[in-house]
PDB file of C-alpha atoms in Angstrom:
ATOM      1  CA  MET G 312      43.069 -28.948 170.097  1.00  0.00           C
ATOM      2  CA  ALA G 313      44.676 -26.526 167.700  1.00  0.00           C
ATOM      3  CA  SER G 314      47.550 -24.540 169.121  1.00  0.00           C
ATOM      4  CA  VAL G 315      47.327 -20.776 169.242  1.00  0.00           C
ATOM      5  CA  ASN G 316      50.451 -20.564 167.053  1.00  0.00           C
ATOM      6  CA  ALA G 317      48.969 -22.880 164.405  1.00  0.00           C
ATOM      7  CA  ILE G 318      45.779 -20.836 164.203  1.00  0.00           C
ATOM      8  CA  PHE G 319      47.784 -17.594 164.093  1.00  0.00           C
ATOM      9  CA  ASN G 320      49.994 -18.908 161.260  1.00  0.00           C
ATOM     10  CA  THR G 321      46.999 -19.900 159.157  1.00  0.00           C
ATOM     11  CA  MET G 322      45.296 -16.567 159.871  1.00  0.00           C
ATOM     12  CA  LEU G 323      48.480 -14.792 158.774  1.00  0.00           C
ATOM     13  CA  ARG G 324      48.514 -16.755 155.519  1.00  0.00           C
ATOM     14  CA  CYS G 325      44.847 -15.845 154.968  1.00  0.00           C
ATOM     15  CA  ARG G 326      45.670 -12.176 155.425  1.00  0.00           C
ATOM     16  CA  GLN G 327      48.589 -12.477 152.981  1.00  0.00           C
ATOM     17  CA  ARG G 328      46.095 -13.818 150.423  1.00  0.00           C
ATOM     18  CA  HIS G 329      43.715 -10.930 151.207  1.00  0.00           C
ATOM     19  CA  TYR G 330      41.091 -13.084 152.945  1.00  0.00           C
ATOM     20  CA  SER G 331      39.037 -11.907 155.918  1.00  0.00           C
ATOM     21  CA  LEU G 332      38.416 -14.415 158.687  1.00  0.00           C
ATOM     22  CA  VAL G 333      34.733 -15.265 159.061  1.00  0.00           C
ATOM     23  CA  ALA G 334      34.824 -18.269 161.407  1.00  0.00           C
ATOM     24  CA  THR G 335      37.104 -20.885 162.923  1.00  0.00           C
ATOM     25  CA  TYR G 336      35.998 -24.505 163.233  1.00  0.00           C
ATOM     26  CA  VAL G 337      37.990 -26.679 165.632  1.00  0.00           C
ATOM     27  CA  ASP G 338      37.008 -30.215 166.597  1.00  0.00           C
ATOM     28  CA  ALA G 339      38.650 -31.795 169.629  1.00  0.00           C
ATOM     29  CA  ASP G 340      41.406 -34.294 168.853  1.00  0.00           C
ATOM     30  CA  GLU G 341      39.453 -37.206 170.280  1.00  0.00           C
ATOM     31  CA  PHE G 342      36.921 -37.209 167.438  1.00  0.00           C
ATOM     32  CA  ASP G 343      37.408 -39.868 164.801  1.00  0.00           C
ATOM     33  CA  ILE G 344      35.552 -40.946 161.691  1.00  0.00           C
ATOM     34  CA  HIS G 345      33.006 -42.908 163.730  1.00  0.00           C
ATOM     35  CA  LYS G 346      32.041 -40.052 166.032  1.00  0.00           C
ATOM     36  CA  VAL G 347      30.025 -36.919 165.478  1.00  0.00           C
ATOM     37  CA  ARG G 348      32.216 -33.917 164.702  1.00  0.00           C
ATOM     38  CA  PRO G 349      30.149 -30.887 165.719  1.00  0.00           C
ATOM     39  CA  GLU G 350      32.467 -28.246 164.233  1.00  0.00           C
ATOM     40  CA  LEU G 351      32.606 -30.064 160.886  1.00  0.00           C
ATOM     41  CA  LYS G 352      28.808 -30.208 160.880  1.00  0.00           C
ATOM     42  CA  MET G 353      28.664 -26.480 161.729  1.00  0.00           C
ATOM     43  CA  MET G 354      31.114 -25.668 158.919  1.00  0.00           C
ATOM     44  CA  LEU G 355      29.005 -27.600 156.406  1.00  0.00           C
ATOM     45  CA  ALA G 356      25.842 -25.843 157.622  1.00  0.00           C
ATOM     46  CA  ASP G 357      27.570 -22.465 157.250  1.00  0.00           C
ATOM     47  CA  ALA G 358      28.726 -23.462 153.753  1.00  0.00           C
ATOM     48  CA  HIS G 359      25.128 -24.338 152.893  1.00  0.00           C
ATOM     49  CA  ASP G 360      24.071 -20.885 154.136  1.00  0.00           C
ATOM     50  CA  HIS G 361      26.869 -19.222 152.067  1.00  0.00           C
ATOM     51  CA  LYS G 362      28.451 -17.646 155.156  1.00  0.00           C
ATOM     52  CA  PHE G 363      31.927 -17.969 153.645  1.00  0.00           C
ATOM     53  CA  ASP G 364      33.593 -18.355 150.247  1.00  0.00           C
ATOM     54  CA  VAL G 365      36.912 -20.039 151.027  1.00  0.00           C
ATOM     55  CA  LEU G 366      37.914 -22.806 153.430  1.00  0.00           C
ATOM     56  CA  ALA G 367      41.540 -22.272 154.514  1.00  0.00           C
ATOM     57  CA  ILE G 368      43.311 -25.412 155.720  1.00  0.00           C
ATOM     58  CA  PRO G 369      46.975 -26.377 156.150  1.00  0.00           C
ATOM     59  CA  SER G 370      46.358 -29.794 154.547  1.00  0.00           C
ATOM     60  CA  PRO G 371      43.414 -31.897 153.343  1.00  0.00           C
ATOM     61  CA  ASP G 372      43.655 -34.212 156.357  1.00  0.00           C
ATOM     62  CA  ARG G 373      42.394 -31.324 158.493  1.00  0.00           C
ATOM     63  CA  ILE G 374      38.998 -31.954 156.911  1.00  0.00           C
ATOM     64  CA  SER G 375      39.195 -35.715 157.335  1.00  0.00           C
ATOM     65  CA  ARG G 376      41.811 -38.446 157.420  1.00  0.00           C
ATOM     66  CA  ASN G 377      39.277 -40.812 155.878  1.00  0.00           C
ATOM     67  CA  PRO G 378      39.558 -40.533 152.066  1.00  0.00           C
ATOM     68  CA  VAL G 379      35.874 -41.330 151.483  1.00  0.00           C
ATOM     69  CA  GLU G 380      34.710 -38.691 153.966  1.00  0.00           C
ATOM     70  CA  LEU G 381      37.243 -36.197 152.590  1.00  0.00           C
ATOM     71  CA  ILE G 382      35.858 -36.576 149.060  1.00  0.00           C
ATOM     72  CA  ARG G 383      32.277 -36.314 150.375  1.00  0.00           C
ATOM     73  CA  VAL G 384      32.999 -33.102 152.288  1.00  0.00           C
ATOM     74  CA  ILE G 385      34.949 -31.512 149.417  1.00  0.00           C
ATOM     75  CA  SER G 386      32.115 -32.384 147.016  1.00  0.00           C
ATOM     76  CA  GLU G 387      29.565 -30.836 149.363  1.00  0.00           C
ATOM     77  CA  LEU G 388      31.667 -27.683 149.711  1.00  0.00           C
ATOM     78  CA  GLN G 389      32.019 -27.420 145.927  1.00  0.00           C
ATOM     79  CA  THR G 390      28.251 -27.825 145.543  1.00  0.00           C
ATOM     80  CA  HIS G 391      27.886 -24.662 147.627  1.00  0.00           C
ATOM     81  CA  GLY G 392      30.575 -22.805 145.654  1.00  0.00           C
ATOM     82  CA  ILE G 393      33.179 -22.966 148.420  1.00  0.00           C
ATOM     83  CA  ARG G 394      36.826 -22.966 147.341  1.00  0.00           C
ATOM     84  CA  ILE G 395      39.521 -24.697 149.386  1.00  0.00           C
ATOM     85  CA  ALA G 396      42.782 -22.826 149.979  1.00  0.00           C
ATOM     86  CA  LEU G 397      45.715 -24.887 151.192  1.00  0.00           C
ATOM     87  CA  MET G 398      47.822 -22.804 153.541  1.00  0.00           C
ATOM     88  CA  GLU G 399      51.143 -24.515 152.909  1.00  0.00           C
ATOM     89  CA  ALA G 400      53.792 -24.811 155.587  1.00  0.00           C
ATOM     90  CA  ALA G 401      51.312 -24.206 158.389  1.00  0.00           C
ATOM     91  CA  PRO G 402      51.909 -26.316 161.497  1.00  0.00           C
ATOM     92  CA  LYS G 403      49.567 -29.254 161.946  1.00  0.00           C
ATOM     93  CA  SER G 404      46.416 -28.513 163.876  1.00  0.00           C
ATOM     94  CA  THR G 405      42.763 -29.471 163.934  1.00  0.00           C
ATOM     95  CA  LYS G 406      41.521 -26.186 162.515  1.00  0.00           C
ATOM     96  CA  ARG G 407      39.501 -25.096 159.538  1.00  0.00           C
ATOM     97  CA  LEU G 408      39.130 -21.379 158.887  1.00  0.00           C
ATOM     98  CA  ALA G 409      36.321 -19.949 156.788  1.00  0.00           C
ATOM     99  CA  CYS G 410      37.181 -16.787 154.875  1.00  0.00           C
ATOM    100  CA  LYS G 411      35.887 -14.297 152.347  1.00  0.00           C
ATOM    101  CA  PRO G 412      38.122 -12.466 149.867  1.00  0.00           C
ATOM    102  CA  ASN G 413      38.514  -8.804 150.795  1.00  0.00           C
ATOM    103  CA  ARG G 414      36.483  -6.873 148.268  1.00  0.00           C
ATOM    104  CA  LYS G 415      39.170  -4.174 147.822  1.00  0.00           C
ATOM    105  CA  ALA G 416      41.867  -6.735 147.026  1.00  0.00           C
ATOM    106  CA  SER G 417      39.777  -8.612 144.468  1.00  0.00           C
ATOM    107  CA  ALA G 418      38.639  -5.489 142.611  1.00  0.00           C
TER     108      ALA G 418
END
């Protein structure tokens, strides 16, 4: 599972980019490409429902370590208008944070 420090560091980077946290999606470490990943499914459902605008991740492998699945998920997110923000230098974790730009900062 994602460490509290890793989640905090990514949240801090989101705030520095003027994003508001909408949701956190964390799948347990034991999930692999052959198993159901409930938080990934929830994130994709929320993307479909336009509940967030930006997916903040420390690295692409936090979406999937399988290149085919990674491309599929990124394509699906792009279909729904979701941008992916890489939060560089964040410690490794199994988290994905959904954010919306703060309206004041983007005006």
